[in-house]
Short mmCIF file of C-alpha atoms and ligand atoms in Angstrom, two decimals:
data_model
loop_
_atom_site.label_atom_id
_atom_site.label_comp_id
_atom_site.label_asym_id
_atom_site.label_seq_id
_atom_site.Cartn_x
_atom_site.Cartn_y
_atom_site.Cartn_z
CA MET A 268 -80.44 26.88 -95.07
CA PRO A 269 -83.07 29.61 -95.38
CA VAL A 270 -81.98 33.08 -94.37
CA ASP A 271 -85.30 33.79 -92.75
CA ALA A 272 -87.35 30.73 -92.08
CA GLY A 273 -91.01 31.26 -92.81
CA SER A 274 -90.34 33.33 -95.90
CA ASN A 275 -90.00 31.72 -99.30
CA ARG A 276 -87.89 34.52 -100.67
CA ARG A 277 -84.80 33.27 -102.44
CA PRO A 278 -81.60 34.40 -100.80
CA GLU A 279 -79.99 37.34 -102.52
CA THR A 280 -76.72 36.49 -104.19
CA GLY A 281 -75.58 39.81 -105.67
CA ALA A 282 -72.21 41.39 -105.05
CA PHE A 283 -71.92 44.07 -102.37
CA PHE A 284 -71.76 47.76 -103.17
CA GLN A 285 -68.25 49.05 -103.36
CA ARG A 286 -67.03 50.36 -100.04
CA ASP A 287 -66.70 54.17 -99.81
CA ARG A 288 -63.31 54.26 -98.18
CA SER A 289 -63.31 58.04 -97.85
CA TRP A 290 -66.24 57.65 -95.44
CA HIS A 291 -64.30 55.23 -93.22
CA PRO A 292 -61.20 56.29 -91.31
CA PRO A 293 -58.07 55.73 -93.41
CA ALA A 294 -55.57 53.10 -92.25
CA LEU A 295 -53.05 55.74 -91.21
CA THR A 296 -54.31 58.28 -88.68
CA PRO A 297 -51.14 59.58 -86.96
CA ASP A 298 -53.02 61.18 -84.06
CA TYR A 299 -53.97 57.63 -83.13
CA LYS A 300 -50.40 56.56 -82.64
CA THR A 301 -50.77 52.78 -82.84
CA SER A 302 -52.00 53.12 -86.42
CA VAL A 303 -48.60 54.41 -87.55
CA LEU A 304 -46.87 51.02 -87.60
CA ARG A 305 -50.01 48.99 -88.23
CA SER A 306 -51.36 50.69 -91.36
CA PRO A 307 -50.79 49.21 -94.79
CA GLN A 308 -49.09 51.71 -97.09
CA LYS A 309 -49.52 50.15 -100.50
CA ALA A 310 -52.63 50.38 -102.65
CA LEU A 311 -55.37 47.84 -101.97
CA LEU A 312 -56.12 45.30 -104.69
CA ALA A 313 -59.61 46.10 -105.96
CA PHE A 314 -61.82 43.49 -107.58
CA ASP A 315 -65.51 42.71 -107.82
CA ASN A 316 -66.81 40.24 -105.23
CA THR A 317 -66.38 36.57 -105.99
CA ALA A 318 -68.29 33.80 -104.23
CA SER A 319 -65.68 33.98 -101.47
CA GLU A 320 -66.75 37.52 -100.55
CA ILE A 321 -70.49 37.23 -101.26
CA THR A 322 -71.09 34.17 -99.11
CA GLY A 323 -71.04 33.92 -95.33
CA PRO A 324 -72.03 31.61 -92.50
CA VAL A 325 -75.44 31.54 -90.84
CA PHE A 326 -75.79 32.01 -87.09
CA GLY A 327 -78.94 30.55 -85.65
CA HIS A 328 -80.87 31.99 -82.73
CA ALA A 329 -80.42 28.58 -81.06
CA MET A 330 -76.80 29.44 -80.19
CA LEU A 331 -77.91 32.27 -77.91
CA GLY A 332 -78.10 31.87 -74.15
CA GLU A 333 -80.92 33.39 -72.13
CA LEU A 334 -78.81 36.23 -70.71
CA ASP A 335 -76.58 36.87 -73.72
CA ALA A 336 -78.28 40.21 -74.40
CA ASP A 337 -78.36 41.28 -70.75
CA LEU A 338 -74.97 42.57 -69.59
CA ILE A 339 -76.49 43.68 -66.31
CA HIS A 340 -76.98 40.04 -65.36
CA ASN A 341 -74.94 37.74 -67.60
CA PHE A 342 -71.85 37.90 -65.38
CA ALA A 343 -73.55 38.79 -62.09
CA LYS A 344 -73.94 36.54 -59.11
CA SER A 345 -77.43 35.20 -58.65
CA GLY A 346 -79.68 37.94 -57.28
CA GLU A 347 -77.14 40.69 -57.95
CA SER A 348 -76.60 43.03 -60.87
CA ALA A 349 -73.99 45.31 -62.41
CA ILE A 350 -73.53 48.84 -61.03
CA GLY A 351 -74.18 51.84 -63.23
CA GLU A 352 -76.72 53.75 -65.28
CA ARG A 353 -79.08 51.10 -66.59
CA ILE A 354 -79.72 51.45 -70.30
CA ILE A 355 -81.42 49.64 -73.17
CA VAL A 356 -79.62 49.84 -76.49
CA TYR A 357 -81.77 49.02 -79.47
CA GLY A 358 -81.96 49.63 -83.19
CA ARG A 359 -81.86 47.95 -86.56
CA VAL A 360 -79.19 46.55 -88.79
CA LEU A 361 -79.90 47.81 -92.31
CA ASP A 362 -77.99 47.69 -95.53
CA GLU A 363 -77.23 50.67 -97.74
CA ARG A 364 -80.51 50.16 -99.60
CA GLY A 365 -82.37 50.66 -96.32
CA VAL A 366 -83.37 47.00 -96.20
CA GLY A 367 -83.33 45.32 -92.78
CA VAL A 368 -80.71 42.61 -92.35
CA PRO A 369 -82.25 39.64 -90.51
CA GLY A 370 -80.07 37.04 -88.85
CA ALA A 371 -77.09 39.37 -88.36
CA LEU A 372 -74.84 38.41 -85.46
CA LEU A 373 -74.12 41.36 -83.18
CA GLU A 374 -71.46 41.06 -80.49
CA PHE A 375 -70.73 43.94 -78.16
CA TRP A 376 -68.20 44.67 -75.46
CA GLN A 377 -67.52 47.59 -73.18
CA ALA A 378 -65.94 48.98 -70.04
CA ASN A 379 -67.92 49.03 -66.81
CA ALA A 380 -69.60 52.15 -65.41
CA GLY A 381 -66.26 53.37 -64.07
CA GLY A 382 -64.47 53.01 -67.40
CA ARG A 383 -62.60 49.81 -66.53
CA TYR A 384 -62.42 46.72 -68.74
CA ARG A 385 -62.32 43.20 -67.38
CA HIS A 386 -59.04 42.46 -69.20
CA LYS A 387 -55.57 41.74 -67.93
CA LYS A 388 -54.14 44.52 -70.10
CA ASP A 389 -56.33 47.18 -68.50
CA GLY A 390 -54.67 48.71 -65.45
CA TYR A 391 -56.88 51.78 -65.04
CA LEU A 392 -57.38 52.60 -61.37
CA ALA A 393 -61.18 52.53 -61.56
CA PRO A 394 -62.29 49.30 -59.89
CA LEU A 395 -63.70 46.20 -61.53
CA ASP A 396 -67.34 45.52 -60.84
CA PRO A 397 -67.56 41.91 -59.63
CA ASN A 398 -70.96 41.65 -61.30
CA PHE A 399 -69.97 42.96 -64.71
CA GLY A 400 -68.17 41.00 -67.44
CA GLY A 401 -68.66 43.40 -70.32
CA CYS A 402 -69.68 41.19 -73.24
CA GLY A 403 -72.98 40.35 -74.86
CA ARG A 404 -74.45 39.21 -78.15
CA THR A 405 -77.67 38.87 -80.07
CA ILE A 406 -79.00 38.05 -83.53
CA THR A 407 -81.27 40.42 -85.43
CA ASP A 408 -84.93 39.53 -85.97
CA ALA A 409 -86.82 39.30 -89.27
CA ASP A 410 -86.77 43.11 -89.67
CA GLY A 411 -83.13 43.53 -88.68
CA GLY A 412 -84.12 44.71 -85.18
CA TYR A 413 -82.13 44.06 -82.03
CA ALA A 414 -82.01 45.16 -78.39
CA PHE A 415 -79.90 44.53 -75.33
CA ARG A 416 -79.61 45.74 -71.78
CA THR A 417 -76.46 47.01 -70.11
CA VAL A 418 -75.02 49.81 -67.99
CA LYS A 419 -73.62 52.95 -69.58
CA PRO A 420 -69.83 52.53 -69.85
CA GLY A 421 -67.63 55.20 -68.30
CA PRO A 422 -65.04 57.22 -70.21
CA TYR A 423 -61.42 56.27 -69.61
CA PRO A 424 -57.92 57.68 -70.13
CA TRP A 425 -55.61 55.80 -72.47
CA PRO A 426 -51.93 56.00 -73.37
CA ASN A 427 -51.77 57.92 -76.64
CA GLY A 428 -51.30 61.62 -76.11
CA PRO A 429 -50.44 62.81 -72.60
CA ASN A 430 -54.11 63.28 -71.68
CA ASP A 431 -56.35 61.43 -74.09
CA TRP A 432 -59.71 60.09 -72.96
CA ARG A 433 -62.06 57.79 -74.78
CA PRO A 434 -65.66 58.96 -74.80
CA SER A 435 -68.16 56.48 -73.38
CA HIS A 436 -68.55 53.82 -76.05
CA ILE A 437 -69.69 50.30 -76.79
CA HIS A 438 -67.74 48.21 -79.29
CA PHE A 439 -69.88 46.42 -81.90
CA SER A 440 -68.94 43.53 -84.14
CA VAL A 441 -71.46 42.98 -86.92
CA PHE A 442 -71.73 39.89 -89.12
CA GLY A 443 -74.28 40.25 -91.90
CA HIS A 444 -74.88 37.80 -94.74
CA GLY A 445 -71.54 37.96 -96.53
CA PHE A 446 -67.93 37.84 -95.39
CA ALA A 447 -67.33 41.13 -97.23
CA GLN A 448 -69.92 42.84 -95.01
CA ARG A 449 -67.88 42.15 -91.90
CA LEU A 450 -67.62 45.28 -89.76
CA ILE A 451 -66.39 46.40 -86.37
CA THR A 452 -67.37 49.81 -85.09
CA GLN A 453 -68.11 51.71 -81.89
CA MET A 454 -71.26 53.34 -80.60
CA TYR A 455 -71.04 56.71 -78.83
CA PHE A 456 -73.60 58.56 -76.72
CA GLU A 457 -75.48 61.71 -77.67
CA GLY A 458 -74.12 64.82 -75.97
CA ASP A 459 -70.74 63.44 -74.87
CA PRO A 460 -68.18 66.26 -75.19
CA LEU A 461 -65.33 63.74 -75.37
CA ILE A 462 -66.47 62.45 -78.78
CA TRP A 463 -65.03 65.47 -80.58
CA ARG A 464 -61.76 65.30 -78.65
CA CYS A 465 -61.03 61.62 -79.35
CA PRO A 466 -58.16 60.76 -81.75
CA ILE A 467 -59.82 57.45 -82.69
CA VAL A 468 -63.10 59.14 -83.59
CA GLY A 469 -61.05 61.90 -85.24
CA GLY A 470 -59.76 59.44 -87.81
CA ILE A 471 -63.18 59.75 -89.44
CA ARG A 472 -62.97 62.83 -91.63
CA ASP A 473 -66.62 63.59 -92.30
CA LYS A 474 -68.65 65.02 -89.41
CA ALA A 475 -71.79 63.32 -90.74
CA ALA A 476 -69.97 59.98 -90.60
CA VAL A 477 -69.09 60.54 -86.93
CA GLU A 478 -72.69 61.46 -86.22
CA ALA A 479 -73.76 58.13 -87.72
CA LEU A 480 -72.01 56.46 -84.76
CA ILE A 481 -73.74 58.51 -82.06
CA ALA A 482 -76.74 56.83 -80.44
CA VAL A 483 -79.69 59.04 -79.61
CA LEU A 484 -81.60 59.09 -76.32
CA ASP A 485 -85.15 57.80 -76.86
CA MET A 486 -87.49 58.56 -73.98
CA GLN A 487 -90.28 56.58 -75.69
CA SER A 488 -88.34 53.34 -75.44
CA THR A 489 -87.24 53.51 -71.84
CA ALA A 490 -88.30 50.96 -69.26
CA PRO A 491 -90.02 53.29 -66.74
CA MET A 492 -88.41 53.32 -63.31
CA ASP A 493 -85.77 50.93 -64.68
CA ALA A 494 -83.64 51.91 -67.68
CA LEU A 495 -83.04 54.74 -70.18
CA ALA A 496 -82.95 53.86 -73.87
CA TYR A 497 -80.59 54.71 -76.72
CA LYS A 498 -81.32 53.99 -80.36
CA PHE A 499 -78.41 52.91 -82.55
CA ASP A 500 -78.92 51.79 -86.15
CA ILE A 501 -76.09 50.09 -88.00
CA VAL A 502 -75.67 50.10 -91.77
CA LEU A 503 -73.88 47.35 -93.69
CA ARG A 504 -72.85 47.30 -97.33
CA GLY A 505 -75.76 47.05 -99.74
CA ARG A 506 -76.20 44.29 -102.26
CA ARG A 507 -76.56 44.57 -106.01
CA SER A 508 -79.49 43.01 -107.80
CA THR A 509 -78.60 39.93 -109.83
CA LEU A 510 -81.47 40.47 -112.28
CA PHE A 511 -79.28 41.69 -115.08
CA GLU A 512 -76.13 39.75 -114.40
CA ASN A 513 -75.38 37.13 -116.99
CA ARG A 514 -73.11 34.94 -114.97
CA PRO A 515 -73.79 31.56 -113.43
CA GLU A 516 -75.89 31.70 -110.29
CA GLY A 517 -73.94 31.64 -107.07
CA ASN A 518 -70.71 32.87 -108.58
CA MET B 122 -83.84 68.00 -110.43
CA ALA B 123 -84.33 64.28 -110.59
CA GLN B 124 -85.53 61.85 -108.00
CA ALA B 125 -83.18 61.18 -105.11
CA LEU B 126 -81.30 57.92 -104.74
CA THR B 127 -82.28 56.98 -101.24
CA ARG B 128 -79.18 55.21 -100.09
CA LEU B 129 -77.71 54.99 -96.65
CA LYS B 130 -74.00 55.13 -95.95
CA GLU B 131 -72.26 52.15 -94.39
CA SER B 132 -71.54 52.70 -90.69
CA PRO B 133 -67.95 53.91 -90.44
CA SER B 134 -65.49 51.37 -89.09
CA GLN B 135 -63.68 51.91 -85.81
CA THR B 136 -60.76 49.95 -84.42
CA ALA B 137 -61.44 46.74 -82.49
CA GLY B 138 -59.13 48.17 -79.83
CA PRO B 139 -56.97 46.34 -77.30
CA TYR B 140 -59.83 44.56 -75.56
CA VAL B 141 -61.38 42.79 -78.53
CA HIS B 142 -61.08 39.48 -76.65
CA ILE B 143 -63.80 40.55 -74.22
CA GLY B 144 -66.34 40.72 -76.99
CA LEU B 145 -65.21 38.08 -79.46
CA THR B 146 -63.22 35.46 -77.50
CA PRO B 147 -64.24 36.06 -73.88
CA ASN B 148 -63.23 32.60 -72.65
CA PHE B 149 -59.74 33.12 -74.10
CA GLY B 150 -59.72 36.58 -72.56
CA GLY B 151 -60.45 35.28 -69.07
CA ILE B 152 -64.18 35.95 -68.90
CA GLY B 153 -65.65 32.53 -68.28
CA GLY B 154 -69.22 31.49 -67.72
CA VAL B 155 -70.95 33.89 -70.09
CA TYR B 156 -70.74 31.75 -73.26
CA PRO B 157 -70.06 27.99 -73.19
CA THR B 158 -67.29 28.31 -75.79
CA ASP B 159 -65.73 31.01 -77.92
CA LEU B 160 -67.57 31.25 -81.22
CA GLY B 161 -65.60 29.91 -84.18
CA SER B 162 -62.93 28.26 -82.03
CA THR B 163 -63.59 24.75 -83.40
CA MET B 164 -64.02 24.31 -87.15
CA ILE B 165 -63.91 20.56 -87.71
CA THR B 166 -65.31 17.38 -86.19
CA ASP B 167 -64.61 13.71 -86.92
CA LYS B 168 -67.31 13.85 -89.57
CA THR B 169 -65.93 16.78 -91.55
CA LYS B 170 -64.73 15.69 -94.99
CA GLY B 171 -61.34 16.72 -96.30
CA GLU B 172 -57.63 16.86 -95.64
CA ARG B 173 -56.82 18.05 -92.11
CA ILE B 174 -54.48 21.01 -92.06
CA GLY B 175 -53.26 23.56 -89.56
CA LEU B 176 -52.68 27.25 -90.19
CA ARG B 177 -50.00 29.16 -88.27
CA ILE B 178 -50.55 32.83 -88.97
CA ARG B 179 -48.68 35.83 -87.62
CA VAL B 180 -49.40 39.51 -88.22
CA LEU B 181 -46.28 41.69 -88.21
CA ASP B 182 -46.13 45.46 -87.78
CA GLY B 183 -43.83 47.90 -89.55
CA THR B 184 -40.90 46.94 -87.31
CA GLY B 185 -41.41 43.21 -87.93
CA THR B 186 -42.82 42.66 -84.44
CA PRO B 187 -45.71 40.19 -84.29
CA LEU B 188 -49.00 41.62 -83.01
CA ARG B 189 -50.06 39.91 -79.81
CA ASP B 190 -53.47 41.54 -79.63
CA ALA B 191 -54.89 40.83 -83.08
CA LEU B 192 -57.89 38.71 -83.98
CA ILE B 193 -58.31 36.82 -87.23
CA GLU B 194 -61.41 35.37 -88.81
CA ILE B 195 -61.27 32.97 -91.73
CA TRP B 196 -63.92 31.90 -94.23
CA GLN B 197 -63.47 29.08 -96.67
CA ALA B 198 -65.15 26.55 -98.91
CA ASP B 199 -65.46 22.88 -98.00
CA ALA B 200 -63.32 20.13 -99.50
CA ASN B 201 -65.41 20.17 -102.69
CA GLY B 202 -65.35 23.92 -103.16
CA PHE B 203 -68.83 24.68 -101.80
CA TYR B 204 -69.56 27.38 -99.28
CA ASN B 205 -71.86 26.47 -96.42
CA SER B 206 -73.95 29.55 -97.06
CA PRO B 207 -77.49 30.29 -98.28
CA THR B 208 -75.93 32.52 -100.92
CA ASP B 209 -74.05 29.61 -102.49
CA LEU B 210 -76.74 28.16 -104.75
CA ARG B 211 -74.48 25.69 -106.54
CA GLY B 212 -74.90 22.68 -104.35
CA ASP B 213 -74.92 21.15 -100.92
CA ALA B 214 -71.92 21.95 -98.83
CA ASP B 215 -70.59 19.50 -96.24
CA PRO B 216 -73.11 19.81 -93.35
CA ASP B 217 -70.30 19.03 -90.92
CA PHE B 218 -68.24 22.02 -91.92
CA GLN B 219 -69.38 25.59 -91.38
CA GLY B 220 -66.24 27.04 -92.97
CA TRP B 221 -65.86 29.95 -90.59
CA GLY B 222 -63.29 30.27 -87.82
CA ARG B 223 -62.12 32.89 -85.38
CA GLN B 224 -58.92 32.92 -83.34
CA PRO B 225 -56.96 35.48 -81.34
CA THR B 226 -53.20 35.70 -81.74
CA ASP B 227 -51.32 34.10 -78.86
CA MET B 228 -50.56 36.75 -76.24
CA GLU B 229 -46.90 35.62 -76.03
CA THR B 230 -45.91 34.36 -79.46
CA GLY B 231 -48.34 36.24 -81.67
CA ILE B 232 -49.14 33.01 -83.50
CA CYS B 233 -52.74 32.46 -84.53
CA THR B 234 -53.61 28.80 -84.97
CA PHE B 235 -56.49 27.27 -86.92
CA GLN B 236 -57.26 23.58 -87.37
CA THR B 237 -59.30 23.15 -90.51
CA ILE B 238 -59.47 21.32 -93.83
CA LYS B 239 -58.02 22.23 -97.16
CA PRO B 240 -60.70 23.92 -99.27
CA GLY B 241 -61.62 22.86 -102.77
CA ARG B 242 -61.59 25.18 -105.78
CA VAL B 243 -64.36 27.75 -106.16
CA PRO B 244 -65.38 29.17 -109.54
CA PHE B 245 -64.67 32.77 -110.42
CA GLY B 246 -67.47 34.86 -111.97
CA ASP B 247 -66.66 33.75 -115.52
CA GLY B 248 -66.58 30.06 -114.63
CA ARG B 249 -62.79 29.64 -114.41
CA LEU B 250 -61.67 28.01 -111.20
CA MET B 251 -59.88 29.98 -108.54
CA ALA B 252 -57.01 28.28 -106.73
CA PRO B 253 -57.82 26.86 -103.29
CA HIS B 254 -57.76 29.73 -100.84
CA ILE B 255 -58.97 30.90 -97.45
CA SER B 256 -60.32 34.43 -96.93
CA LEU B 257 -58.87 36.34 -93.97
CA TRP B 258 -60.21 39.29 -92.01
CA ILE B 259 -57.81 40.87 -89.53
CA VAL B 260 -58.64 43.35 -86.78
CA ALA B 261 -56.58 44.79 -83.92
CA ARG B 262 -55.76 47.87 -81.94
CA GLY B 263 -54.33 50.40 -84.39
CA ILE B 264 -56.19 48.92 -87.37
CA ASN B 265 -58.96 51.40 -88.21
CA ILE B 266 -60.77 49.18 -90.68
CA GLY B 267 -60.57 45.39 -90.84
CA LEU B 268 -58.05 44.09 -93.36
CA ASN B 269 -59.12 41.59 -96.00
CA THR B 270 -56.75 39.25 -97.75
CA ARG B 271 -56.44 35.61 -98.81
CA LEU B 272 -54.22 32.71 -97.94
CA TYR B 273 -53.21 30.50 -100.87
CA PHE B 274 -51.21 27.25 -100.61
CA SER B 275 -47.59 26.69 -101.60
CA ASP B 276 -48.31 23.14 -102.83
CA GLU B 277 -50.86 24.39 -105.37
CA ALA B 278 -48.41 26.05 -107.74
CA LYS B 279 -50.30 25.10 -110.90
CA ALA B 280 -53.67 26.33 -109.60
CA ASN B 281 -52.07 29.47 -108.20
CA ALA B 282 -50.53 30.23 -111.58
CA GLU B 283 -53.99 30.37 -113.18
CA ASP B 284 -55.85 32.06 -110.31
CA PRO B 285 -57.74 35.12 -111.59
CA ILE B 286 -57.25 37.14 -108.39
CA LEU B 287 -53.52 36.49 -108.10
CA ALA B 288 -53.30 37.37 -111.79
CA ARG B 289 -54.61 40.86 -111.03
CA ILE B 290 -51.62 41.70 -108.86
CA GLU B 291 -49.60 44.08 -110.97
CA HIS B 292 -46.25 43.58 -109.27
CA LYS B 293 -45.63 39.85 -109.47
CA VAL B 294 -43.00 40.05 -106.71
CA ARG B 295 -45.92 40.64 -104.33
CA VAL B 296 -47.80 37.44 -105.21
CA PRO B 297 -45.82 35.33 -102.70
CA THR B 298 -47.15 37.54 -99.88
CA LEU B 299 -50.41 35.59 -100.26
CA ILE B 300 -48.94 32.10 -100.36
CA ALA B 301 -48.61 30.08 -97.17
CA GLU B 302 -45.65 27.70 -96.93
CA ARG B 303 -46.42 24.06 -96.26
CA GLN B 304 -44.51 22.43 -93.38
CA GLY B 305 -45.84 18.92 -92.73
CA ASP B 306 -49.56 19.28 -92.10
CA ASN B 307 -49.25 22.97 -91.33
CA TYR B 308 -49.17 26.08 -93.44
CA ILE B 309 -47.07 28.98 -92.21
CA PHE B 310 -48.32 32.43 -93.17
CA ASP B 311 -46.87 35.79 -92.15
CA VAL B 312 -49.01 38.86 -92.80
CA HIS B 313 -46.86 41.97 -93.10
CA LEU B 314 -48.78 45.17 -92.43
CA GLN B 315 -46.03 47.36 -93.88
CA GLY B 316 -42.63 47.34 -95.51
CA GLU B 317 -41.02 45.64 -98.48
CA LYS B 318 -42.95 42.44 -97.86
CA GLU B 319 -46.28 44.18 -97.24
CA THR B 320 -49.12 41.71 -97.84
CA VAL B 321 -51.52 42.44 -100.67
CA PHE B 322 -54.74 43.56 -98.97
CA PHE B 323 -58.06 43.67 -100.78
CA ASP B 324 -60.76 46.17 -101.53
CA SER B 325 -63.55 43.91 -102.70
FE1 FE2 C 98 -62.94 50.66 -75.77
#
């Protein structure tokens, strides 16, 4: 199956760049209390990618429904729409070489404008919006670009410290070309003072790494009289060239 | 001064959180009508080639309590050891088997169930064959970065003994943490996040 139909480029088969684990939050971040009993304590087993890590499934645009990338409408009754600040979230999925990643599956989920999730475990007193489900998905185009429409999620309190609040955020699941590129992260919003008070964000040690998760307001990409726009680029692990590797192709 | 290496940094990981079902298995999570089915919930059809097997996976925290809010994805080769992926240039994988699955842990029992086929052997970089295995990726509330590991099979002792990845595990007492126990047509696999039986997790 071609990665990008229409191009006769051979698919890249190199191993992924080693992950910089000091850039990611460590497994154990005691201020985020749930991590204490759920964090591995022994050293990870390091090895160069094998075919099992380099390969990954392909998700075709055909699997997408018409409203998958429109959270304002994909759960709403006909003629109605979700309540909240209407926003467009757009950007590119790139790899560490700066190359766009086409065909990446992006799935996103979020609380409604009041900070409430449509989930039986969420008992926050902010009401559910009958027209908002909170999930969406899309697949990146030939340049790695994507866009979707939603409402800005509200911040919410959560049981961790006595008064911890999550900043407004959208959860992102990203599936690039290889199983070893698999990533889940969260997008935050420029200017939110709760970002720097959040114990989950605080697990990331480098300020520049936190800033890489903060979407920027882009007044040039708004839909006038309709929706504001935030740009959020996502970076996946880069891929080594196979030019100088003397092992059998595909391994 | 030399030229700069213009490299980006990978986006930092953040936990999947307690509401991962909304995004990744919305039908399971009670949000119907947005997607027809949950992606990755069915791996095989009547046409898929290979031995039918079930996986029963639990993820246990440092107290031995199974996680009831985790999500597991698996990725595996087909019955002949080919990946259904454009990056596997060796040959044609079974067109009726994508090789990728996704399941949440049961909200009561913590058991994560996959119905799939037993994978064939895949070559390691130097041409030796790896033992049959399934790659796992585990996310949940409290897990800051997805955990990678593999499931090997208890009835493949000979292949396991010569597997180049298992051979890299320094403390041999930890090798069994990656081997699922066969019971009938099912394989039982407990992933221990911590403690004496902590599973070997990968950085690859
Ligand atoms: Fe959240």
